[in-house]
């Protein structure tokens, strides 16, 4: 393939380095460019391509060109007209988001000593995944902490709002929602409360861009349809987990483990309601960043059929949800790429 | 709640890039102009992917809301606003369709007649229509130059969110065949579009 365009341009040294950093067999991602921009690669290969183009300007250019081509495709769709209500709702939502953003912060959030109560009852296992998933393109130099992708403007209280009160706030919201949860019997109400909780959480996250980690949770083999998020400050010993589309267990709650030093350590439980949603707050011995991963499993490690060592050896074999904590700075620098 | 016609007359002549810049700075009226320009494109696209009006409307709202939130992250040097907006839409819609695929569905067949039941909002659509019409014609003609299997591979990937392997399984074809079709089809598409004068955005 000596007349391969990339090889011609790259030259020998670059070409071998190119090969070393490429997800494809012969070192070029040319064959992957079209399916990549069309979204037709599986997740692992997609990540491989993104990793490669992050430091390969040659292939980055191929991808940019291919994106130009793909940018015409949406116009194949038959023209259709949305109702005017959508516009009304959109701008009402924007107005509300602006009001929330500009409102003074409640004073209890500013007090690190806010009583937390016992977070143990609902802790969940979530395997914390690569937090730089395909669409979560966040990175900030490590010493500044991580930034939620949702916010592009500096919040009014950024200078004074530290991560601890935020985690407290999330925990408070989590606790509040869980206590409400216990009181609601109507499934419909539960869904609404949980949705409201998600929105509150999302708004809180959106308003506080400082040192805050947001991880995507991926359904494992035991629950491929499930998803969730984990909000944590890696320097604080608390994490709040939210899951959805997780099947309810009938006998016992899901178990949360963190992986440390090759072992799975239980840190709490997750209860899921009839709509498949659940929230958990877990307390750790130290920051989240020290753990390699968090796992949610339907089985307990105290059951006779499994033990912590076996689970680690097959970490994804019976995971309901998982994600790996990546303490390195993500190498996604492009927040606008399709 | 929609503003009366002419309320944004000071903004309508601004470029997309200027408008999203203003929106990023908090000017909702600037986003409104962008919405008036592109809501139909976004909606049509979302509808094509998810096949359900209600869901498409939710996605339309979400796409613009995200554009509102992330406007500061848009860089015009990397491409047009429309491309950026449509890629946000594509990501949201494909996520949705993949989620739906994993769950058992309630019957919600789309009535084709319902697609045309709304009236245009205002006169400034006419200009947009001319540009959009040219764009649609361009891509339609370009796609027609592809052999049907190649066209199909591209459309299944882009509008259904299927991976190459999933397409191969769905069609009962070897994976290598699908990969080749996609690669050749895309190449052909690119060549067909190269001569066109229309640009997206």
Short mmCIF file of C-alpha atoms in Angstrom, two decimals:
data_model
loop_
_atom_site.label_atom_id
_atom_site.label_comp_id
_atom_site.label_asym_id
_atom_site.label_seq_id
_atom_site.Cartn_x
_atom_site.Cartn_y
_atom_site.Cartn_z
CA UNK A 1 0.00 0.00 0.00
CA UNK A 2 2.86 2.28 -0.81
CA UNK A 3 0.63 4.72 -2.60
CA UNK A 4 -1.68 5.03 0.32
CA UNK A 5 -2.36 8.73 0.77
CA UNK A 6 -1.67 8.79 4.49
CA UNK A 7 1.54 6.93 4.07
CA UNK A 8 2.73 9.27 1.38
CA UNK A 9 2.17 12.26 3.52
CA UNK A 10 3.33 10.76 6.74
CA UNK A 11 6.78 9.50 5.83
CA UNK A 12 8.42 6.58 7.57
CA UNK A 13 8.87 7.86 11.10
CA UNK A 14 5.48 9.40 11.36
CA UNK A 15 3.95 6.43 9.69
CA UNK A 16 5.26 3.99 12.27
CA UNK A 17 4.17 6.20 15.11
CA UNK A 18 0.88 6.64 13.34
CA UNK A 19 0.58 2.88 13.23
CA UNK A 20 1.43 2.51 16.88
CA UNK A 21 -1.34 4.85 17.94
CA UNK A 22 -4.03 3.64 15.61
CA UNK A 23 -6.91 1.32 16.34
CA UNK A 24 -6.70 -0.32 12.94
CA UNK A 25 -4.40 -3.10 11.90
CA UNK A 26 -2.18 -1.35 9.40
CA UNK A 27 -1.85 1.80 11.44
CA UNK A 28 -4.22 3.97 9.46
CA UNK A 29 -7.73 4.79 10.31
CA UNK A 30 -8.73 5.58 6.74
CA UNK A 31 -11.15 2.68 6.58
CA UNK A 32 -12.68 3.80 9.81
CA UNK A 33 -13.26 7.42 8.89
CA UNK A 34 -16.54 6.95 7.01
CA UNK A 35 -18.19 4.68 9.59
CA UNK A 36 -16.84 6.92 12.32
CA UNK A 37 -18.52 10.09 11.08
CA UNK A 38 -21.67 8.12 10.33
CA UNK A 39 -21.72 6.75 13.87
CA UNK A 40 -21.47 3.17 12.71
CA UNK A 41 -18.58 2.00 14.83
CA UNK A 42 -18.96 0.23 18.12
CA UNK A 43 -18.05 2.17 21.21
CA UNK A 44 -14.59 0.76 21.70
CA UNK A 45 -13.53 1.42 18.13
CA UNK A 46 -15.07 4.87 18.24
CA UNK A 47 -13.00 5.69 21.27
CA UNK A 48 -9.95 4.29 19.56
CA UNK A 49 -10.49 6.59 16.61
CA UNK A 50 -11.01 9.61 18.81
CA UNK A 51 -7.90 8.83 20.78
CA UNK A 52 -5.96 8.51 17.55
CA UNK A 53 -7.13 11.69 15.89
CA UNK A 54 -6.54 13.65 19.05
CA UNK A 55 -2.85 13.52 18.25
CA UNK A 56 -2.76 12.73 14.56
CA UNK A 57 -3.39 15.85 12.50
CA UNK A 58 -3.36 13.87 9.27
CA UNK A 59 -6.24 11.69 10.23
CA UNK A 60 -7.95 14.58 11.96
CA UNK A 61 -8.05 16.26 8.61
CA UNK A 62 -9.55 13.20 6.97
CA UNK A 63 -12.20 13.16 9.62
CA UNK A 64 -12.96 16.85 9.18
CA UNK A 65 -13.36 16.36 5.47
CA UNK A 66 -15.60 13.40 6.00
CA UNK A 67 -17.69 15.41 8.42
CA UNK A 68 -18.24 17.97 5.69
CA UNK A 69 -19.66 15.24 3.51
CA UNK A 70 -21.83 13.84 6.26
CA UNK A 71 -23.12 17.31 7.12
CA UNK A 72 -25.38 17.18 4.06
CA UNK A 73 -27.17 14.04 5.16
CA UNK A 74 -29.68 15.59 7.56
CA UNK A 75 -31.18 17.40 4.58
CA UNK A 76 -32.39 14.15 3.14
CA UNK A 77 -35.13 14.17 5.76
CA UNK A 78 -38.61 15.02 4.54
CA UNK A 79 -39.50 18.52 5.70
CA UNK A 80 -41.83 18.58 8.65
CA UNK A 81 -43.13 21.35 10.86
CA UNK A 82 -43.15 21.25 14.64
CA UNK A 83 -45.95 22.75 16.69
CA UNK A 84 -45.49 26.29 17.97
CA UNK A 85 -45.83 25.00 21.52
CA UNK A 86 -42.30 23.68 21.29
CA UNK A 87 -40.93 27.16 20.92
CA UNK A 88 -43.04 28.41 23.80
CA UNK A 89 -41.87 25.59 26.03
CA UNK A 90 -38.26 26.02 25.02
CA UNK A 91 -38.12 29.68 25.93
CA UNK A 92 -40.07 29.15 29.11
CA UNK A 93 -37.49 26.55 30.06
CA UNK A 94 -34.68 28.94 29.22
CA UNK A 95 -36.28 31.71 31.25
CA UNK A 96 -36.61 29.38 34.17
CA UNK A 97 -33.06 28.15 33.88
CA UNK A 98 -31.87 31.73 33.89
CA UNK A 99 -33.94 32.54 36.95
CA UNK A 100 -32.58 29.54 38.82
CA UNK A 101 -29.06 30.38 37.80
CA UNK A 102 -29.29 33.95 38.94
CA UNK A 103 -31.08 33.24 42.18
CA UNK A 104 -29.06 33.61 45.37
CA UNK A 105 -27.81 30.30 46.69
CA UNK A 106 -29.56 28.95 49.79
CA UNK A 107 -27.39 29.61 52.81
CA UNK A 108 -27.36 26.07 54.12
CA UNK A 109 -25.36 25.00 51.11
CA UNK A 110 -22.53 27.18 52.26
CA UNK A 111 -22.09 25.36 55.53
CA UNK A 112 -19.85 22.32 55.35
CA UNK A 113 -21.20 21.06 58.62
CA UNK A 114 -24.68 20.57 57.36
CA UNK A 115 -25.90 17.36 58.95
CA UNK A 116 -25.89 14.55 56.47
CA UNK A 117 -27.66 11.91 58.40
CA UNK A 118 -26.85 8.35 57.67
CA UNK A 119 -26.24 7.82 53.98
CA UNK A 120 -25.95 4.07 54.28
CA UNK A 121 -29.52 2.97 53.49
CA UNK A 122 -29.34 3.57 49.80
CA UNK A 123 -25.97 3.10 48.35
CA UNK A 124 -25.56 1.50 45.01
CA UNK A 125 -22.99 -0.30 43.05
CA UNK A 126 -22.03 1.51 40.00
CA UNK A 127 -18.99 0.72 38.09
CA UNK A 128 -17.72 4.14 37.33
CA UNK A 129 -16.78 4.20 33.68
CA UNK A 130 -14.32 6.11 31.62
CA UNK A 131 -15.62 9.52 32.39
CA UNK A 132 -14.58 10.71 29.01
CA UNK A 133 -17.24 8.75 27.20
CA UNK A 134 -17.85 9.51 23.60
CA UNK A 135 -20.13 12.44 24.20
CA UNK A 136 -18.83 13.73 27.46
CA UNK A 137 -16.00 15.81 26.28
CA UNK A 138 -14.65 17.42 29.34
CA UNK A 139 -11.25 18.26 30.33
CA UNK A 140 -9.69 20.81 32.52
CA UNK A 141 -6.13 20.76 33.82
CA UNK A 142 -6.16 18.42 36.73
CA UNK A 143 -5.35 20.98 39.36
CA UNK A 144 -8.46 22.91 38.48
CA UNK A 145 -10.71 19.93 38.69
CA UNK A 146 -13.21 18.85 36.10
CA UNK A 147 -15.95 20.79 34.46
CA UNK A 148 -19.43 19.71 33.68
CA UNK A 149 -20.11 19.90 29.97
CA UNK A 150 -23.46 21.45 30.61
CA UNK A 151 -22.32 24.90 31.53
CA UNK A 152 -20.70 27.37 29.26
CA UNK A 153 -21.08 30.42 31.44
CA UNK A 154 -19.52 31.12 34.77
CA UNK A 155 -22.08 30.96 37.52
CA UNK A 156 -22.54 33.99 39.68
CA UNK A 157 -21.16 32.38 42.81
CA UNK A 158 -18.31 30.49 41.22
CA UNK A 159 -15.62 32.16 43.25
CA UNK A 160 -17.14 31.32 46.58
CA UNK A 161 -18.81 28.05 45.81
CA UNK A 162 -16.56 25.21 46.74
CA UNK A 163 -17.05 21.56 45.99
CA UNK A 164 -17.85 20.50 49.51
CA UNK A 165 -21.07 22.45 49.84
CA UNK A 166 -22.02 21.22 46.42
CA UNK A 167 -21.59 17.60 47.39
CA UNK A 168 -23.48 18.36 50.54
CA UNK A 169 -26.20 19.93 48.45
CA UNK A 170 -26.40 16.91 46.22
CA UNK A 171 -26.45 14.62 49.17
CA UNK A 172 -29.16 16.73 50.72
CA UNK A 173 -31.18 16.56 47.55
CA UNK A 174 -30.56 12.86 47.36
CA UNK A 175 -31.59 12.38 50.97
CA UNK A 176 -34.62 14.59 50.59
CA UNK A 177 -35.73 12.78 47.52
CA UNK A 178 -35.22 9.42 49.16
CA UNK A 179 -37.30 10.43 52.16
CA UNK A 180 -40.03 11.60 49.83
CA UNK A 181 -39.67 8.38 47.98
CA UNK A 182 -40.56 6.46 51.08
CA UNK A 183 -43.72 8.44 51.50
CA UNK A 184 -45.07 8.15 48.01
CA UNK A 185 -47.22 5.25 47.08
CA UNK A 186 -48.43 6.33 43.75
CA UNK A 187 -46.09 5.19 41.00
CA UNK A 188 -46.85 8.24 38.93
CA UNK A 189 -45.81 10.55 41.73
CA UNK A 190 -42.67 8.61 42.24
CA UNK A 191 -41.69 9.05 38.65
CA UNK A 192 -42.35 12.76 38.85
CA UNK A 193 -40.36 13.15 42.03
CA UNK A 194 -37.50 11.24 40.54
CA UNK A 195 -37.64 13.27 37.37
CA UNK A 196 -37.72 16.43 39.42
CA UNK A 197 -34.79 15.13 41.34
CA UNK A 198 -32.85 14.47 38.17
CA UNK A 199 -33.60 17.99 37.00
CA UNK A 200 -32.58 19.45 40.32
CA UNK A 201 -29.39 17.49 40.25
CA UNK A 202 -28.75 18.48 36.70
CA UNK A 203 -29.36 22.11 37.48
CA UNK A 204 -27.10 21.95 40.47
CA UNK A 205 -24.43 20.36 38.36
CA UNK A 206 -24.99 22.85 35.60
CA UNK A 207 -24.58 25.78 37.92
CA UNK A 208 -21.40 24.67 39.53
CA UNK A 209 -18.62 24.17 37.14
CA UNK A 210 -15.71 24.03 39.45
CA UNK A 211 -14.07 20.90 40.76
CA UNK A 212 -16.77 18.42 39.98
CA UNK A 213 -16.70 15.01 38.37
CA UNK A 214 -19.57 13.62 36.44
CA UNK A 215 -19.27 10.07 35.31
CA UNK A 216 -21.41 8.17 32.91
CA UNK A 217 -22.51 4.77 34.04
CA UNK A 218 -22.80 2.02 31.56
CA UNK A 219 -25.03 -0.98 31.80
CA UNK A 220 -23.08 -4.21 32.09
CA UNK A 221 -24.01 -7.66 30.84
CA UNK A 222 -26.53 -8.13 33.60
CA UNK A 223 -28.39 -4.95 32.74
CA UNK A 224 -27.34 -3.61 29.32
CA UNK A 225 -30.28 -1.23 29.15
CA UNK A 226 -29.48 0.49 32.41
CA UNK A 227 -27.73 3.77 32.70
CA UNK A 228 -26.83 6.32 35.26
CA UNK A 229 -24.55 9.01 36.52
CA UNK A 230 -22.28 9.46 39.42
CA UNK A 231 -21.45 12.88 40.75
CA UNK A 232 -18.40 13.12 42.90
CA UNK A 233 -15.67 15.38 43.94
CA UNK A 234 -12.66 13.13 43.70
CA UNK A 235 -11.18 14.77 46.75
CA UNK A 236 -14.21 14.26 48.95
CA UNK A 237 -15.37 11.01 50.48
CA UNK A 238 -18.91 11.21 49.13
CA UNK A 239 -20.47 10.27 45.85
CA UNK A 240 -24.04 10.45 44.69
CA UNK A 241 -25.28 7.89 42.22
CA UNK A 242 -28.35 7.94 40.06
CA UNK A 243 -29.52 5.07 37.94
CA UNK A 244 -32.37 4.43 35.55
CA UNK A 245 -33.74 1.56 33.54
CA UNK A 246 -32.48 -0.86 36.10
CA UNK A 247 -34.64 -3.81 36.85
CA UNK A 248 -35.96 -3.96 40.32
CA UNK A 249 -34.62 -6.80 42.45
CA UNK A 250 -37.17 -8.66 44.47
CA UNK A 251 -35.16 -10.03 47.34
CA UNK A 252 -32.42 -7.61 48.22
CA UNK A 253 -31.05 -4.26 47.04
CA UNK A 254 -28.19 -3.98 44.59
CA UNK A 255 -24.79 -3.93 46.18
CA UNK A 256 -22.20 -1.25 45.54
CA UNK A 257 -18.54 -2.09 45.52
CA UNK A 258 -15.45 -0.09 44.87
CA UNK A 259 -12.37 -1.70 43.44
CA UNK A 260 -9.21 -1.03 45.33
CA UNK A 261 -5.92 -2.88 45.27
CA UNK A 262 -7.44 -5.63 43.25
CA UNK A 263 -10.28 -6.21 45.68
CA UNK A 264 -13.91 -5.27 45.67
CA UNK A 265 -14.95 -3.49 48.80
CA UNK A 266 -18.62 -3.06 49.62
CA UNK A 267 -19.63 0.53 50.24
CA UNK A 268 -23.37 0.41 50.24
CA UNK A 269 -26.61 -0.53 48.62
CA UNK A 270 -28.91 0.71 45.92
CA UNK A 271 -32.64 0.36 45.95
CA UNK A 272 -34.49 0.71 42.69
CA UNK A 273 -38.14 1.67 42.44
CA UNK A 274 -40.85 0.39 40.14
CA UNK A 275 -39.90 2.83 37.39
CA UNK A 276 -36.40 1.47 37.31
CA UNK A 277 -34.80 4.48 38.92
CA UNK A 278 -32.77 4.77 42.04
CA UNK A 279 -30.47 7.07 43.90
CA UNK A 280 -27.75 6.29 46.34
CA UNK A 281 -25.26 8.21 48.32
CA UNK A 282 -22.14 6.42 49.35
CA UNK A 283 -19.44 7.34 51.76
CA UNK A 284 -15.94 6.29 51.03
CA UNK A 285 -12.75 6.14 53.01
CA UNK A 286 -11.21 9.05 51.23
CA UNK A 287 -11.68 10.36 47.74
CA UNK A 288 -13.25 8.54 44.85
CA UNK A 289 -10.11 8.92 42.79
CA UNK A 290 -8.24 6.33 44.77
CA UNK A 291 -10.52 3.57 43.48
CA UNK A 292 -10.16 2.01 40.11
CA UNK A 293 -13.78 1.34 39.53
CA UNK A 294 -17.17 1.12 41.10
CA UNK A 295 -19.46 -1.82 40.46
CA UNK A 296 -23.10 -2.49 41.00
CA UNK A 297 -24.05 -6.07 41.30
CA UNK A 298 -27.18 -7.95 42.05
CA UNK A 299 -25.29 -10.53 44.06
CA UNK A 300 -23.68 -9.87 47.37
CA UNK A 301 -20.07 -10.73 47.96
CA UNK A 302 -21.07 -12.40 51.15
CA UNK A 303 -23.01 -15.06 49.29
CA UNK A 304 -21.33 -18.42 49.35
CA UNK A 305 -21.04 -18.64 45.61
CA UNK A 306 -18.79 -15.63 45.21
CA UNK A 307 -16.10 -13.76 47.04
CA UNK A 308 -14.29 -10.50 46.44
CA UNK A 309 -11.32 -12.06 44.71
CA UNK A 310 -13.47 -13.98 42.24
CA UNK A 311 -15.46 -10.90 41.39
CA UNK A 312 -12.38 -9.00 40.59
CA UNK A 313 -11.11 -11.71 38.36
CA UNK A 314 -14.28 -11.44 36.33
CA UNK A 315 -15.19 -7.84 36.95
CA UNK A 316 -17.82 -7.53 34.28
CA UNK A 317 -19.32 -10.96 34.45
CA UNK A 318 -22.30 -10.09 36.59
CA UNK A 319 -22.29 -6.34 36.62
CA UNK A 320 -25.58 -4.56 36.43
CA UNK A 321 -23.80 -1.27 35.83
CA UNK A 322 -20.22 -0.27 35.62
CA UNK A 323 -17.78 2.44 34.83
CA UNK A 324 -14.11 2.95 35.46
CA UNK A 325 -12.76 5.92 37.28
CA UNK A 326 -10.18 7.59 35.16
CA UNK A 327 -7.96 9.74 37.27
CA UNK A 328 -6.00 10.92 34.26
CA UNK A 329 -7.12 13.99 32.42
CA UNK A 330 -9.33 13.02 29.56
CA UNK A 331 -7.84 13.66 26.15
CA UNK A 332 -11.02 14.93 24.62
CA UNK A 333 -10.36 18.55 23.87
CA UNK A 334 -13.02 19.15 21.31
CA UNK A 335 -16.36 20.11 22.72
CA UNK A 336 -18.02 20.87 19.46
CA UNK A 337 -17.17 18.00 17.24
CA UNK A 338 -20.17 16.05 16.08
CA UNK B 1 -45.55 33.68 24.33
CA UNK B 2 -44.05 33.87 20.86
CA UNK B 3 -42.93 37.40 20.07
CA UNK B 4 -44.95 39.32 17.51
CA UNK B 5 -43.50 39.50 14.02
CA UNK B 6 -40.82 42.16 13.75
CA UNK B 7 -39.83 41.95 17.41
CA UNK B 8 -36.37 40.73 16.50
CA UNK B 9 -35.94 42.79 13.37
CA UNK B 10 -32.66 44.17 14.67
CA UNK B 11 -31.24 40.67 14.88
CA UNK B 12 -32.54 38.89 11.83
CA UNK B 13 -29.81 40.14 9.56
CA UNK B 14 -27.04 38.82 11.80
CA UNK B 15 -25.07 35.73 10.92
CA UNK B 16 -25.59 32.46 12.72
CA UNK B 17 -22.20 32.81 14.38
CA UNK B 18 -23.03 36.28 15.69
CA UNK B 19 -26.36 35.11 16.95
CA UNK B 20 -25.07 32.10 18.83
CA UNK B 21 -22.41 34.32 20.32
CA UNK B 22 -25.09 36.63 21.64
CA UNK B 23 -27.14 33.70 22.84
CA UNK B 24 -24.12 32.42 24.73
CA UNK B 25 -23.95 35.79 26.42
CA UNK B 26 -27.50 35.36 27.58
CA UNK B 27 -29.52 37.02 24.84
CA UNK B 28 -32.52 34.76 24.42
CA UNK B 29 -33.87 36.75 21.48
CA UNK B 30 -30.79 35.80 19.51
CA UNK B 31 -31.58 32.15 20.07
CA UNK B 32 -35.13 32.88 19.00
CA UNK B 33 -33.92 34.05 15.62
CA UNK B 34 -31.86 30.90 15.27
CA UNK B 35 -34.85 28.86 16.29
CA UNK B 36 -37.00 30.51 13.65
CA UNK B 37 -34.34 29.77 11.09
CA UNK B 38 -33.59 26.17 11.87
CA UNK B 39 -36.26 24.60 14.01
CA UNK B 40 -37.81 22.89 11.03
CA UNK B 41 -34.55 21.48 9.82
CA UNK B 42 -33.81 20.11 13.27
CA UNK B 43 -37.34 18.79 13.69
CA UNK B 44 -37.45 17.10 10.31
CA UNK B 45 -34.12 15.48 10.96
CA UNK B 46 -35.10 14.28 14.43
CA UNK B 47 -38.40 13.01 13.10
CA UNK B 48 -36.69 11.05 10.38
CA UNK B 49 -34.56 9.32 12.99
CA UNK B 50 -37.07 8.61 15.74
CA UNK B 51 -40.23 8.37 13.64
CA UNK B 52 -42.45 9.90 16.29
CA UNK B 53 -43.60 13.52 16.34
CA UNK B 54 -43.82 13.89 20.08
CA UNK B 55 -40.37 12.51 20.63
CA UNK B 56 -39.01 14.59 17.77
CA UNK B 57 -40.45 17.71 19.35
CA UNK B 58 -38.78 16.86 22.65
CA UNK B 59 -35.51 16.38 20.82
CA UNK B 60 -35.99 19.67 19.00
CA UNK B 61 -36.40 21.44 22.29
CA UNK B 62 -33.45 19.65 23.85
CA UNK B 63 -31.18 20.38 20.89
CA UNK B 64 -31.84 24.10 21.07
CA UNK B 65 -31.59 24.11 24.84
CA UNK B 66 -28.16 22.57 24.58
CA UNK B 67 -27.20 25.03 21.90
CA UNK B 68 -28.24 27.69 24.34
CA UNK B 69 -26.19 26.21 27.15
CA UNK B 70 -23.12 25.37 25.10
CA UNK B 71 -23.12 28.32 22.75
CA UNK B 72 -19.82 29.53 24.12
CA UNK B 73 -18.25 26.25 23.06
CA UNK B 74 -19.21 26.74 19.43
CA UNK B 75 -16.28 27.74 17.29
CA UNK B 76 -17.11 29.00 13.83
CA UNK B 77 -13.63 28.09 12.64
CA UNK B 78 -14.59 24.46 12.98
CA UNK B 79 -17.67 24.59 10.84
CA UNK B 80 -21.06 26.17 10.51
CA UNK B 81 -23.58 26.65 13.26
CA UNK B 82 -26.12 24.52 11.41
CA UNK B 83 -23.70 21.62 11.19
CA UNK B 84 -23.00 21.95 14.89
CA UNK B 85 -26.67 22.13 15.76
CA UNK B 86 -27.51 19.17 13.56
CA UNK B 87 -24.74 17.09 15.08
CA UNK B 88 -26.15 17.81 18.54
CA UNK B 89 -29.52 16.74 17.16
CA UNK B 90 -28.06 13.60 15.63
CA UNK B 91 -26.38 12.57 18.85
CA UNK B 92 -29.54 13.11 20.88
CA UNK B 93 -31.77 11.34 18.39
CA UNK B 94 -29.49 8.35 17.90
CA UNK B 95 -29.12 7.96 21.66
CA UNK B 96 -32.89 7.97 21.90
CA UNK B 97 -33.41 5.47 19.13
CA UNK B 98 -30.84 3.11 20.59
CA UNK B 99 -32.50 3.37 23.97
CA UNK B 100 -35.88 2.64 22.43
CA UNK B 101 -34.48 -0.33 20.62
CA UNK B 102 -33.46 -1.90 23.88
CA UNK B 103 -36.93 -1.62 25.33
CA UNK B 104 -40.15 -3.27 24.19
CA UNK B 105 -42.22 -0.75 22.31
CA UNK B 106 -45.79 0.39 22.58
CA UNK B 107 -47.45 0.72 19.22
CA UNK B 108 -47.15 4.29 18.07
CA UNK B 109 -47.35 4.26 14.32
CA UNK B 110 -46.74 7.54 12.61
CA UNK B 111 -49.50 8.89 10.42
CA UNK B 112 -47.86 10.28 7.28
CA UNK B 113 -50.68 12.74 6.76
CA UNK B 114 -49.98 14.27 10.15
CA UNK B 115 -46.58 15.32 8.97
CA UNK B 116 -48.08 18.06 6.87
CA UNK B 117 -50.75 19.38 9.17
CA UNK B 118 -49.08 22.59 10.35
CA UNK B 119 -48.95 25.95 8.63
CA UNK B 120 -45.75 27.96 8.12
CA UNK B 121 -45.13 30.56 10.79
CA UNK B 122 -43.91 33.66 9.03
CA UNK B 123 -42.68 35.19 5.83
CA UNK B 124 -38.97 35.02 6.51
CA UNK B 125 -39.17 31.32 5.91
CA UNK B 126 -39.27 31.92 2.20
CA UNK B 127 -35.64 32.90 1.95
CA UNK B 128 -34.58 30.03 4.11
CA UNK B 129 -36.64 27.75 1.96
CA UNK B 130 -34.73 28.67 -1.15
CA UNK B 131 -31.40 27.81 0.41
CA UNK B 132 -32.74 24.70 2.07
CA UNK B 133 -34.42 23.58 -1.10
CA UNK B 134 -31.13 23.81 -2.95
CA UNK B 135 -29.38 21.88 -0.23
CA UNK B 136 -31.98 19.13 -0.22
CA UNK B 137 -31.83 18.84 -3.95
CA UNK B 138 -28.06 18.61 -3.86
CA UNK B 139 -27.87 15.78 -1.38
CA UNK B 140 -30.78 13.96 -2.95
CA UNK B 141 -29.11 13.98 -6.35
CA UNK B 142 -25.78 12.99 -4.90
CA UNK B 143 -27.26 10.03 -3.07
CA UNK B 144 -29.00 8.91 -6.24
CA UNK B 145 -25.63 8.40 -7.80
CA UNK B 146 -24.84 5.66 -5.32
CA UNK B 147 -25.78 2.07 -6.00
CA UNK B 148 -28.72 1.20 -3.76
CA UNK B 149 -26.78 -1.17 -1.45
CA UNK B 150 -24.24 1.55 -0.71
CA UNK B 151 -26.93 4.15 -0.18
CA UNK B 152 -28.72 1.76 2.14
CA UNK B 153 -25.64 1.09 4.25
CA UNK B 154 -25.08 4.79 4.74
CA UNK B 155 -28.70 5.54 5.57
CA UNK B 156 -29.01 2.65 7.98
CA UNK B 157 -25.96 3.85 9.82
CA UNK B 158 -26.77 7.53 9.85
CA UNK B 159 -30.53 7.51 10.38
CA UNK B 160 -30.99 4.34 12.38
CA UNK B 161 -27.88 4.48 14.50
CA UNK B 162 -26.84 0.96 13.60
CA UNK B 163 -23.25 -0.17 13.73
CA UNK B 164 -21.71 -1.91 10.76
CA UNK B 165 -22.09 -5.20 12.53
CA UNK B 166 -25.73 -4.53 13.31
CA UNK B 167 -26.38 -3.63 9.69
CA UNK B 168 -24.67 -6.81 8.56
CA UNK B 169 -26.82 -8.83 10.92
CA UNK B 170 -29.99 -7.04 9.92
CA UNK B 171 -29.38 -7.64 6.23
CA UNK B 172 -27.89 -11.08 6.58
CA UNK B 173 -24.71 -9.93 4.87
CA UNK B 174 -21.09 -10.49 5.83
CA UNK B 175 -19.55 -7.69 7.87
CA UNK B 176 -16.86 -7.18 5.25
CA UNK B 177 -19.49 -6.53 2.60
CA UNK B 178 -21.12 -3.84 4.68
CA UNK B 179 -17.79 -2.22 5.44
CA UNK B 180 -16.94 -2.09 1.76
CA UNK B 181 -20.34 -0.71 0.79
CA UNK B 182 -20.09 2.00 3.40
CA UNK B 183 -16.60 2.98 2.44
CA UNK B 184 -17.23 3.05 -1.29
CA UNK B 185 -20.59 4.70 -0.90
CA UNK B 186 -19.17 7.43 1.25
CA UNK B 187 -16.35 8.01 -1.16
CA UNK B 188 -18.79 8.29 -4.02
CA UNK B 189 -20.97 10.61 -2.02
CA UNK B 190 -18.06 12.83 -1.26
CA UNK B 191 -17.11 13.01 -4.94
CA UNK B 192 -20.68 13.77 -5.92
CA UNK B 193 -20.87 16.62 -3.45
CA UNK B 194 -17.48 18.06 -4.29
CA UNK B 195 -18.70 19.90 -7.33
CA UNK B 196 -21.73 21.41 -5.65
CA UNK B 197 -21.92 25.10 -4.97
CA UNK B 198 -24.21 24.85 -2.02
CA UNK B 199 -22.75 24.69 1.42
CA UNK B 200 -24.29 23.69 4.69
CA UNK B 201 -24.65 26.96 6.57
#
